[in-house]
C-alpha cells in the first residue's frame, strides 16, 4: 500500500523536483483550470492594456515618442498572442477566450480600467504598471507549466524596454518646467496606488495563492512581489525628484524593507467587479474592434478557401471547418 | 459571432536566428493560410531581428510522441553507454583523441 501513489502525488513530486509540465502530460483538473484562467486573464490584460496607451499615439509630443509608443503597443499585442497560444495548449480555444472577454466573464488586470489623462500617464504606465508587471512576469519565467514559462521568457526580454521608456518620459518631465514636473507628479499620484494593487490581494486574503504556490505556478506571494517592487521604486522616484504619494512610506531598518500605508482594497474590488472608471469603455472598445474586424477575418478566410481550391497541391488546404 | 464556429487553423512557427543555425520552434499562431501565417509570424515572433528565415507548419501536420511512452521509446539509448567516447579508457600519453 505504501508503494501506491496517486497520479496527484506523482504530479506534485514532479513539479517539486522543478520539472516542467508540458501540454501532453497528465495534470490535475484544478491545475489545468487555474492555468487556463490565469493565462487567459494575462492575455486579456495585454490586449486591453493597449487601449489606455493607444489613446495617446495620435497626440504624442514628438515623432520619436510616437514611434516608441507604437512599438510598445504592438509589443502588447504580441504578448497577448504568445499568451493566448500558451492557453490554447491546455485545450481551450481562442474564440472561447475572446468570447469570455467580450461577455465580461473573463477578467483582466484592474489597472487598465483607469483613464490616461495626460502625456505623463504614458510615463507612469511604463515605469510603474510595466514595472509591476515585470516583477510578476520575471517570477513566472520559472512557472511549472512549460508553454507559459516560455511565453514569459520572451515577454520579459521585451518588457524591459517598456519600463525604461516610461521612466525616461517621467525623467524628462521631472527635469522640465514647473508645469511639466507637476504633470509628472500628478500622474504618479494617480497611478501609484493602482500599480501596487496590481499584485493582487494580500496573502491572507488570497485563497487561490497557496495552491498555486504548491503547484509551482506562482513562485512568490502577492505580498512578497509587492514589497520587492516598492523597495525598488522608492529610489527611482527619489532620483528624479518625485514623491510617492504615501505619507506612511518609510525605511524599516529592522526588516530591511520599506513600510507602506494601508491599501484601499475596497477600490480594488470595486474595479474588479466592473465599477472602475473605464471598465465599460474598455469592453466597448474591444467589442467594437472585434465587430469592425469581422469583415477582414471573413475576407481572409474566403481568400484562403479560394486559393486552396485553385491549387492542385492538396497539402496546402486550409482547415476552415 | 458568426465566425466563432470556424476558427482559423493553428500553425507552428520555427525561426532560424542566423544562417548556419537550425530553425527552432518559437510558438504558434492562427492564420487562414500559409502566406498569412508567414506574415503574422514575422510580426509576432521577429520584431527584434530574431530571425533570418521562418517556417510555418500546420499544427495538425505534426505527429508528436506521447510522454506516457517516454520510457520505452527512449530506454534503448540509455543502456548503450559504449556509444559515448568517455566509455573507453585511453591512456593520457596517447594525447587528445
Coordinates of C-alpha atoms in Angstrom, one line a residue:
Chain A
X1 CA 0.0 0.0 0.0
X2 CA 2.9 2.4 0.9
X3 CA 4.1 2.0 -2.7
X4 CA 1.0 3.1 -4.4
X5 CA 1.0 6.8 -5.3
X6 CA -2.0 8.6 -6.8
X7 CA -1.5 10.5 -10.0
X8 CA -1.8 13.7 -8.0
X9 CA 1.0 12.7 -5.7
X10 CA 3.2 11.8 -8.6
X11 CA 2.4 15.1 -10.3
X12 CA 3.2 17.0 -7.1
X13 CA 6.5 15.3 -6.7
X14 CA 7.2 16.0 -10.4
X15 CA 6.7 19.8 -10.0
X16 CA 8.5 19.9 -6.7
X17 CA 11.5 18.4 -8.4
X18 CA 11.5 21.5 -10.7
X19 CA 10.3 19.6 -13.7
X20 CA 8.3 21.5 -16.3
X21 CA 4.8 20.2 -17.2
X22 CA 4.2 20.0 -20.9
X23 CA 0.8 20.0 -22.8
X24 CA 0.6 16.3 -23.2
X25 CA 1.5 15.4 -19.6
X26 CA -1.2 14.3 -17.2
X27 CA -2.1 17.1 -14.9
X28 CA -4.8 17.6 -12.2
X29 CA -8.0 19.3 -13.5
X30 CA -7.6 22.1 -11.0
X31 CA -4.1 22.8 -12.3
X32 CA -5.4 23.0 -15.9
X33 CA -8.3 25.2 -14.9
X34 CA -6.2 27.5 -12.8
X35 CA -3.7 27.9 -15.7
X36 CA -6.4 28.5 -18.3
X37 CA -7.9 31.2 -16.1
X38 CA -4.6 32.8 -15.2
X39 CA -3.0 32.7 -18.7
X40 CA -6.2 33.9 -20.5
X41 CA -6.6 36.7 -18.0
X42 CA -3.0 37.6 -18.5
X43 CA -3.5 37.6 -22.3
X44 CA -6.6 39.8 -22.0
X45 CA -4.7 42.2 -19.9
X46 CA -2.1 42.6 -22.6
X47 CA -4.8 43.2 -25.2
X48 CA -6.9 45.6 -23.1
X49 CA -3.7 47.2 -22.0
X50 CA -3.2 48.5 -25.5
X51 CA -6.2 50.8 -25.1
X52 CA -5.0 53.3 -22.4
X53 CA -1.8 53.9 -24.4
X54 CA -3.4 53.9 -27.8
X55 CA -5.2 57.0 -26.5
X56 CA -2.0 58.9 -26.8
X57 CA -0.5 57.7 -30.1
X58 CA -2.0 60.5 -32.1
X59 CA -1.0 63.1 -29.6
X60 CA 2.5 62.0 -28.7
X61 CA 4.7 65.1 -28.3
X62 CA 7.3 64.1 -30.9
X63 CA 7.8 61.7 -33.7
X64 CA 10.3 59.8 -31.6
X65 CA 7.8 59.5 -28.8
X66 CA 5.1 58.4 -31.3
X67 CA 7.3 55.7 -32.8
X68 CA 8.2 54.3 -29.4
X69 CA 4.6 54.3 -28.3
X70 CA 3.5 52.5 -31.5
X71 CA 6.3 49.9 -31.0
X72 CA 5.2 49.4 -27.4
X73 CA 1.5 49.0 -28.2
X74 CA 2.5 46.5 -30.9
X75 CA 4.5 44.5 -28.4
X76 CA 1.5 44.3 -26.1
X77 CA -0.5 42.8 -29.0
X78 CA 2.3 40.3 -29.5
X79 CA 2.4 39.4 -25.8
X80 CA -1.3 38.8 -25.9
X81 CA -0.8 36.4 -28.8
X82 CA 2.0 34.5 -27.1
X83 CA -0.2 34.0 -24.1
X84 CA -3.4 33.0 -26.0
X85 CA -1.2 30.4 -27.7
X86 CA 0.1 29.1 -24.4
X87 CA -3.5 28.9 -23.0
X88 CA -4.6 27.0 -26.1
X89 CA -2.2 24.2 -25.4
X90 CA -4.4 23.5 -22.4
X91 CA -7.4 22.7 -24.6
X92 CA -9.3 26.0 -24.6
X93 CA -9.9 27.8 -27.9
X94 CA -9.0 31.3 -28.9
X95 CA -12.7 32.0 -29.8
X96 CA -13.8 30.8 -26.4
X97 CA -11.3 33.1 -24.7
X98 CA -12.3 36.1 -26.8
X99 CA -16.0 35.4 -26.2
X100 CA -15.3 35.3 -22.4
X101 CA -13.5 38.6 -22.5
X102 CA -16.2 40.3 -24.5
X103 CA -19.1 38.9 -22.4
X104 CA -17.4 40.1 -19.3
X105 CA -17.0 36.6 -17.9
X106 CA -13.2 36.7 -18.0
X107 CA -11.3 39.3 -16.1
X108 CA -8.2 41.3 -16.9
X109 CA -5.9 43.4 -14.8
X110 CA -7.8 46.1 -12.9
X111 CA -5.1 48.7 -13.7
X112 CA -6.4 49.1 -17.3
X113 CA -9.7 50.4 -16.1
X114 CA -8.1 53.8 -15.1
X115 CA -8.1 56.6 -17.6
X116 CA -4.9 58.1 -19.2
X117 CA -5.5 61.9 -18.7
X118 CA -2.1 63.4 -19.7
X119 CA 1.0 62.5 -21.6
X120 CA 2.7 61.9 -18.2
X121 CA 0.4 58.9 -17.8
X122 CA 2.4 57.2 -20.6
X123 CA 5.5 57.7 -18.4
X124 CA 3.8 56.5 -15.3
X125 CA 2.3 53.4 -17.0
X126 CA 5.7 52.4 -18.5
X127 CA 7.5 52.9 -15.3
X128 CA 5.0 51.7 -12.7
X129 CA 2.5 49.5 -14.5
X130 CA 5.0 47.7 -16.7
X131 CA 7.4 47.7 -13.7
X132 CA 4.9 45.9 -11.6
X133 CA 4.1 43.5 -14.5
X134 CA 7.8 42.7 -15.0
X135 CA 8.1 41.8 -11.3
X136 CA 5.3 39.3 -11.7
X137 CA 6.5 38.1 -15.1
X138 CA 10.1 37.5 -14.0
X139 CA 8.7 35.3 -11.3
X140 CA 6.5 33.5 -13.9
X141 CA 9.5 32.6 -16.1
X142 CA 10.0 29.9 -13.5
X143 CA 6.4 28.7 -13.5
X144 CA 5.9 24.9 -13.7
X145 CA 3.9 25.0 -17.0
X146 CA 6.4 24.9 -19.9
X147 CA 4.5 26.8 -22.6
X148 CA 3.6 29.6 -20.0
X149 CA 7.2 29.8 -18.9
X150 CA 8.5 30.0 -22.4
X151 CA 6.0 32.8 -23.3
X152 CA 7.1 34.7 -20.1
X153 CA 10.8 34.4 -21.1
X154 CA 10.1 36.0 -24.4
X155 CA 7.8 38.7 -22.9
X156 CA 10.4 39.6 -20.2
X157 CA 13.0 40.2 -22.8
X158 CA 10.8 42.7 -24.5
X159 CA 9.2 44.4 -21.4
X160 CA 12.4 46.0 -20.1
X161 CA 12.2 48.5 -23.0
X162 CA 8.7 49.4 -21.8
X163 CA 9.7 50.2 -18.3
X164 CA 12.8 52.2 -19.4
X165 CA 10.9 54.3 -22.0
X166 CA 8.3 55.1 -19.3
X167 CA 10.9 56.2 -16.8
X168 CA 12.6 58.3 -19.5
X169 CA 9.3 60.1 -20.1
X170 CA 9.0 60.8 -16.3
X171 CA 12.6 61.9 -16.0
X172 CA 12.2 64.3 -18.9
X173 CA 9.1 65.8 -17.5
X174 CA 10.6 66.0 -14.0
X175 CA 13.6 67.9 -15.3
X176 CA 11.3 70.2 -17.4
X177 CA 9.3 73.3 -16.5
X178 CA 7.4 73.6 -13.2
X179 CA 4.2 72.7 -15.0
X180 CA 5.8 69.6 -16.6
X181 CA 7.1 68.4 -13.3
X182 CA 3.7 68.9 -11.7
X183 CA 2.2 66.9 -14.5
X184 CA 4.6 64.0 -13.8
X185 CA 3.9 64.2 -10.1
X186 CA 0.1 64.2 -10.8
X187 CA 0.4 61.1 -12.9
X188 CA 2.5 59.4 -10.2
X189 CA -0.1 60.3 -7.6
X190 CA -2.9 58.7 -9.7
X191 CA -1.0 55.6 -10.8
X192 CA 0.9 54.7 -7.6
X193 CA -1.8 53.0 -5.6
X194 CA -3.5 51.2 -8.5
X195 CA 0.0 49.9 -9.5
X196 CA 0.8 48.4 -6.2
X197 CA -2.7 46.8 -6.2
X198 CA -1.8 45.0 -9.4
X199 CA -0.1 42.3 -7.3
X200 CA -3.5 41.3 -6.0
X201 CA -5.0 41.0 -2.6
X202 CA -2.7 40.5 0.4
X203 CA -1.6 36.9 1.1
X204 CA -4.1 36.3 3.9
X205 CA -6.9 37.4 1.6
X206 CA -5.9 35.4 -1.5
X207 CA -7.3 32.0 -1.2
X208 CA -6.0 30.6 -4.5
X209 CA -2.4 31.7 -3.9
X210 CA -1.4 28.8 -1.7
X211 CA -2.5 26.1 -4.1
X212 CA -0.8 28.0 -7.0
X213 CA 2.4 28.2 -5.0
X214 CA 2.1 24.5 -4.2
X215 CA 1.8 23.6 -7.9
X216 CA 4.7 25.9 -8.6
X217 CA 2.5 28.0 -10.9
X218 CA 3.4 31.0 -8.8
X219 CA 6.8 31.2 -7.1
X220 CA 6.3 34.2 -4.9
X221 CA 3.4 35.5 -3.0
X222 CA 1.5 38.7 -3.8
X223 CA 2.9 40.5 -0.8
X224 CA 6.4 39.4 -1.5
X225 CA 6.3 40.7 -5.0
X226 CA 4.6 44.0 -3.9
X227 CA 7.3 44.6 -1.3
X228 CA 10.1 44.0 -3.8
X229 CA 8.5 46.4 -6.2
X230 CA 8.1 49.1 -3.6
X231 CA 11.6 48.7 -2.4
X232 CA 13.0 49.1 -5.9
X233 CA 10.8 52.0 -6.9
X234 CA 11.4 54.3 -3.9
X235 CA 15.0 55.1 -5.0
X236 CA 13.9 55.5 -8.7
X237 CA 11.3 58.2 -7.6
X238 CA 13.9 60.0 -5.4
X239 CA 16.3 60.1 -8.3
X240 CA 14.0 62.1 -10.4
X241 CA 12.8 64.2 -7.5
X242 CA 9.2 62.9 -7.5
X243 CA 7.4 61.9 -4.3
X244 CA 5.5 58.6 -3.9
X245 CA 2.0 59.6 -2.6
X246 CA 2.2 57.6 0.6
X247 CA 2.9 59.5 3.9
X248 CA 3.4 56.2 5.7
X249 CA 6.2 55.1 3.4
X250 CA 9.4 54.8 5.4
X251 CA 12.5 52.7 5.6
X252 CA 12.4 50.0 8.2
X253 CA 16.0 49.1 9.2
X254 CA 14.8 46.1 11.1
X255 CA 13.0 44.3 8.2
X256 CA 15.3 45.8 5.6
X257 CA 12.2 46.9 3.6
X258 CA 10.1 50.0 3.2
X259 CA 6.9 50.1 5.3
X260 CA 4.0 51.5 3.4
X261 CA 0.4 52.7 4.1
X262 CA -2.8 50.8 4.0
X263 CA -4.1 49.8 0.5
X264 CA -7.7 50.7 -0.3
X265 CA -8.9 47.2 -1.1
X266 CA -12.5 48.4 -1.5
X267 CA -11.4 50.4 -4.5
X268 CA -9.6 47.3 -5.9
X269 CA -12.6 45.0 -5.5
X270 CA -14.9 47.7 -7.0
X271 CA -12.8 47.9 -10.1
X272 CA -12.5 44.1 -10.4
X273 CA -16.3 44.0 -10.1
X274 CA -16.6 46.2 -13.1
X275 CA -17.2 49.6 -11.4
X276 CA -13.9 51.2 -12.2
X277 CA -13.7 54.5 -14.1
X278 CA -13.2 52.8 -17.6
X279 CA -14.5 49.2 -17.4
X280 CA -17.4 49.8 -19.7
X281 CA -15.4 51.9 -22.1
X282 CA -12.6 49.3 -22.4
X283 CA -15.0 46.4 -23.1
X284 CA -17.0 48.6 -25.6
X285 CA -13.7 49.4 -27.4
X286 CA -12.8 45.7 -27.6
X287 CA -16.2 44.8 -28.9
X288 CA -16.1 47.5 -31.5
X289 CA -12.7 46.4 -32.7
X290 CA -13.9 42.8 -32.8
X291 CA -17.0 43.7 -34.8
X292 CA -15.3 46.0 -37.2
X293 CA -12.6 43.5 -37.8
X294 CA -15.1 40.8 -38.8
X295 CA -15.1 41.6 -42.5
X296 CA -11.3 41.4 -42.6
X297 CA -11.4 37.9 -40.9
X298 CA -14.2 36.8 -43.3
X299 CA -12.3 38.1 -46.3
X300 CA -9.1 36.4 -45.3
X301 CA -10.9 33.1 -44.8
X302 CA -12.7 33.4 -48.1
X303 CA -9.5 34.2 -49.9
X304 CA -7.7 31.2 -48.3
X305 CA -10.6 28.9 -49.3
X306 CA -10.5 30.2 -52.9
X307 CA -6.7 29.9 -53.2
X308 CA -6.8 26.4 -51.8
X309 CA -9.4 25.4 -54.3
X310 CA -7.2 26.7 -57.2
X311 CA -4.1 24.9 -56.1
X312 CA -3.5 21.4 -57.3
X313 CA -1.5 20.5 -54.2
X314 CA -3.9 19.3 -51.5
X315 CA -1.3 19.6 -48.8
X316 CA -1.8 23.4 -48.5
X317 CA -5.6 23.2 -48.0
X318 CA -7.0 25.1 -45.0
X319 CA -9.0 23.6 -42.2
X320 CA -11.6 26.3 -42.2
X321 CA -14.1 23.9 -40.6
Chain B
X1 CA -20.2 35.9 -33.6
X2 CA -20.9 34.2 -37.0
X3 CA -17.2 33.4 -37.3
X4 CA -16.9 31.7 -33.9
X5 CA -17.6 28.3 -35.5
X6 CA -14.7 28.4 -37.9
X7 CA -11.6 29.4 -36.2
X8 CA -8.5 29.7 -38.4
X9 CA -6.2 26.8 -38.3
X10 CA -3.2 26.7 -35.9
X11 CA 0.3 27.0 -37.3
X12 CA 3.6 26.2 -35.5
X13 CA 6.3 28.8 -36.2
X14 CA 10.0 27.9 -36.5
X15 CA 12.7 30.6 -36.7
X16 CA 16.3 30.4 -37.9
X17 CA 18.0 33.0 -35.8
X18 CA 21.0 33.3 -38.1
X19 CA 22.4 31.4 -41.1
X20 CA 24.2 28.3 -40.0
X21 CA 21.8 27.5 -37.2
X22 CA 18.8 25.3 -37.3
X23 CA 15.2 26.5 -37.3
X24 CA 13.9 26.4 -33.7
X25 CA 10.3 26.3 -32.5
X26 CA 9.2 29.8 -31.5
X27 CA 5.5 29.4 -30.8
X28 CA 2.2 29.2 -32.7
X29 CA -0.5 31.3 -34.2
X30 CA -3.7 31.2 -36.1
X31 CA -3.9 32.2 -39.8
X32 CA -6.2 31.4 -42.7
X33 CA -3.4 30.2 -45.0
X34 CA 0.3 29.7 -45.2
X35 CA 1.0 33.1 -46.6
X36 CA -0.8 34.9 -43.8
X37 CA 0.8 32.6 -41.3
X38 CA 4.2 33.7 -42.5
X39 CA 3.3 37.4 -42.4
X40 CA 1.8 37.1 -39.0
X41 CA 4.8 35.1 -37.8
X42 CA 7.1 37.9 -39.0
X43 CA 5.1 40.4 -36.9
X44 CA 4.6 38.2 -33.8
X45 CA 7.9 36.4 -33.5
X46 CA 10.6 38.6 -35.2
X47 CA 10.0 42.2 -34.1
X48 CA 13.6 42.5 -32.9
X49 CA 15.8 40.9 -35.6
X50 CA 15.3 37.4 -34.1
X51 CA 15.4 35.7 -37.4
X52 CA 16.6 35.4 -41.0
X53 CA 14.2 32.7 -42.0
X54 CA 10.8 31.4 -40.9
X55 CA 9.0 28.1 -41.4
X56 CA 5.3 27.8 -40.7
X57 CA 3.8 24.3 -40.4
X58 CA 0.1 23.4 -39.8
X59 CA 0.0 22.1 -36.3
X60 CA -2.3 19.3 -37.5
X61 CA 0.6 18.0 -39.6
X62 CA 2.8 17.4 -36.6
X63 CA 2.9 13.9 -35.0
X64 CA 4.3 14.0 -31.5
X65 CA 5.5 11.2 -29.3
X66 CA 3.5 10.7 -26.2
X67 CA 5.0 11.4 -22.8
X68 CA 3.5 8.2 -21.5
X69 CA 5.7 6.2 -23.8
X70 CA 8.8 8.2 -23.0
X71 CA 10.4 5.4 -21.1
X72 CA 10.0 2.6 -23.6
X73 CA 10.7 5.0 -26.5
X74 CA 14.0 6.3 -25.2
X75 CA 15.2 3.5 -23.0
X76 CA 17.1 1.7 -25.8
X77 CA 19.5 4.6 -25.9
X78 CA 20.0 4.7 -22.2
X79 CA 21.6 1.3 -21.8
X80 CA 24.3 1.7 -24.5
X81 CA 26.9 3.6 -22.7
X82 CA 29.5 2.3 -25.1
X83 CA 28.2 4.8 -27.6
X84 CA 29.8 7.6 -25.6
X85 CA 33.5 8.4 -26.0
X86 CA 34.0 8.5 -22.3
X87 CA 33.2 4.8 -22.1
X88 CA 36.7 4.0 -23.4
X89 CA 39.9 4.2 -21.3
X90 CA 42.7 5.5 -23.4
X91 CA 46.0 6.3 -21.7
X92 CA 46.7 10.1 -21.3
X93 CA 50.0 9.5 -23.2
X94 CA 48.1 8.9 -26.4
X95 CA 47.0 12.6 -26.3
X96 CA 43.7 14.0 -27.4
X97 CA 41.6 11.6 -29.4

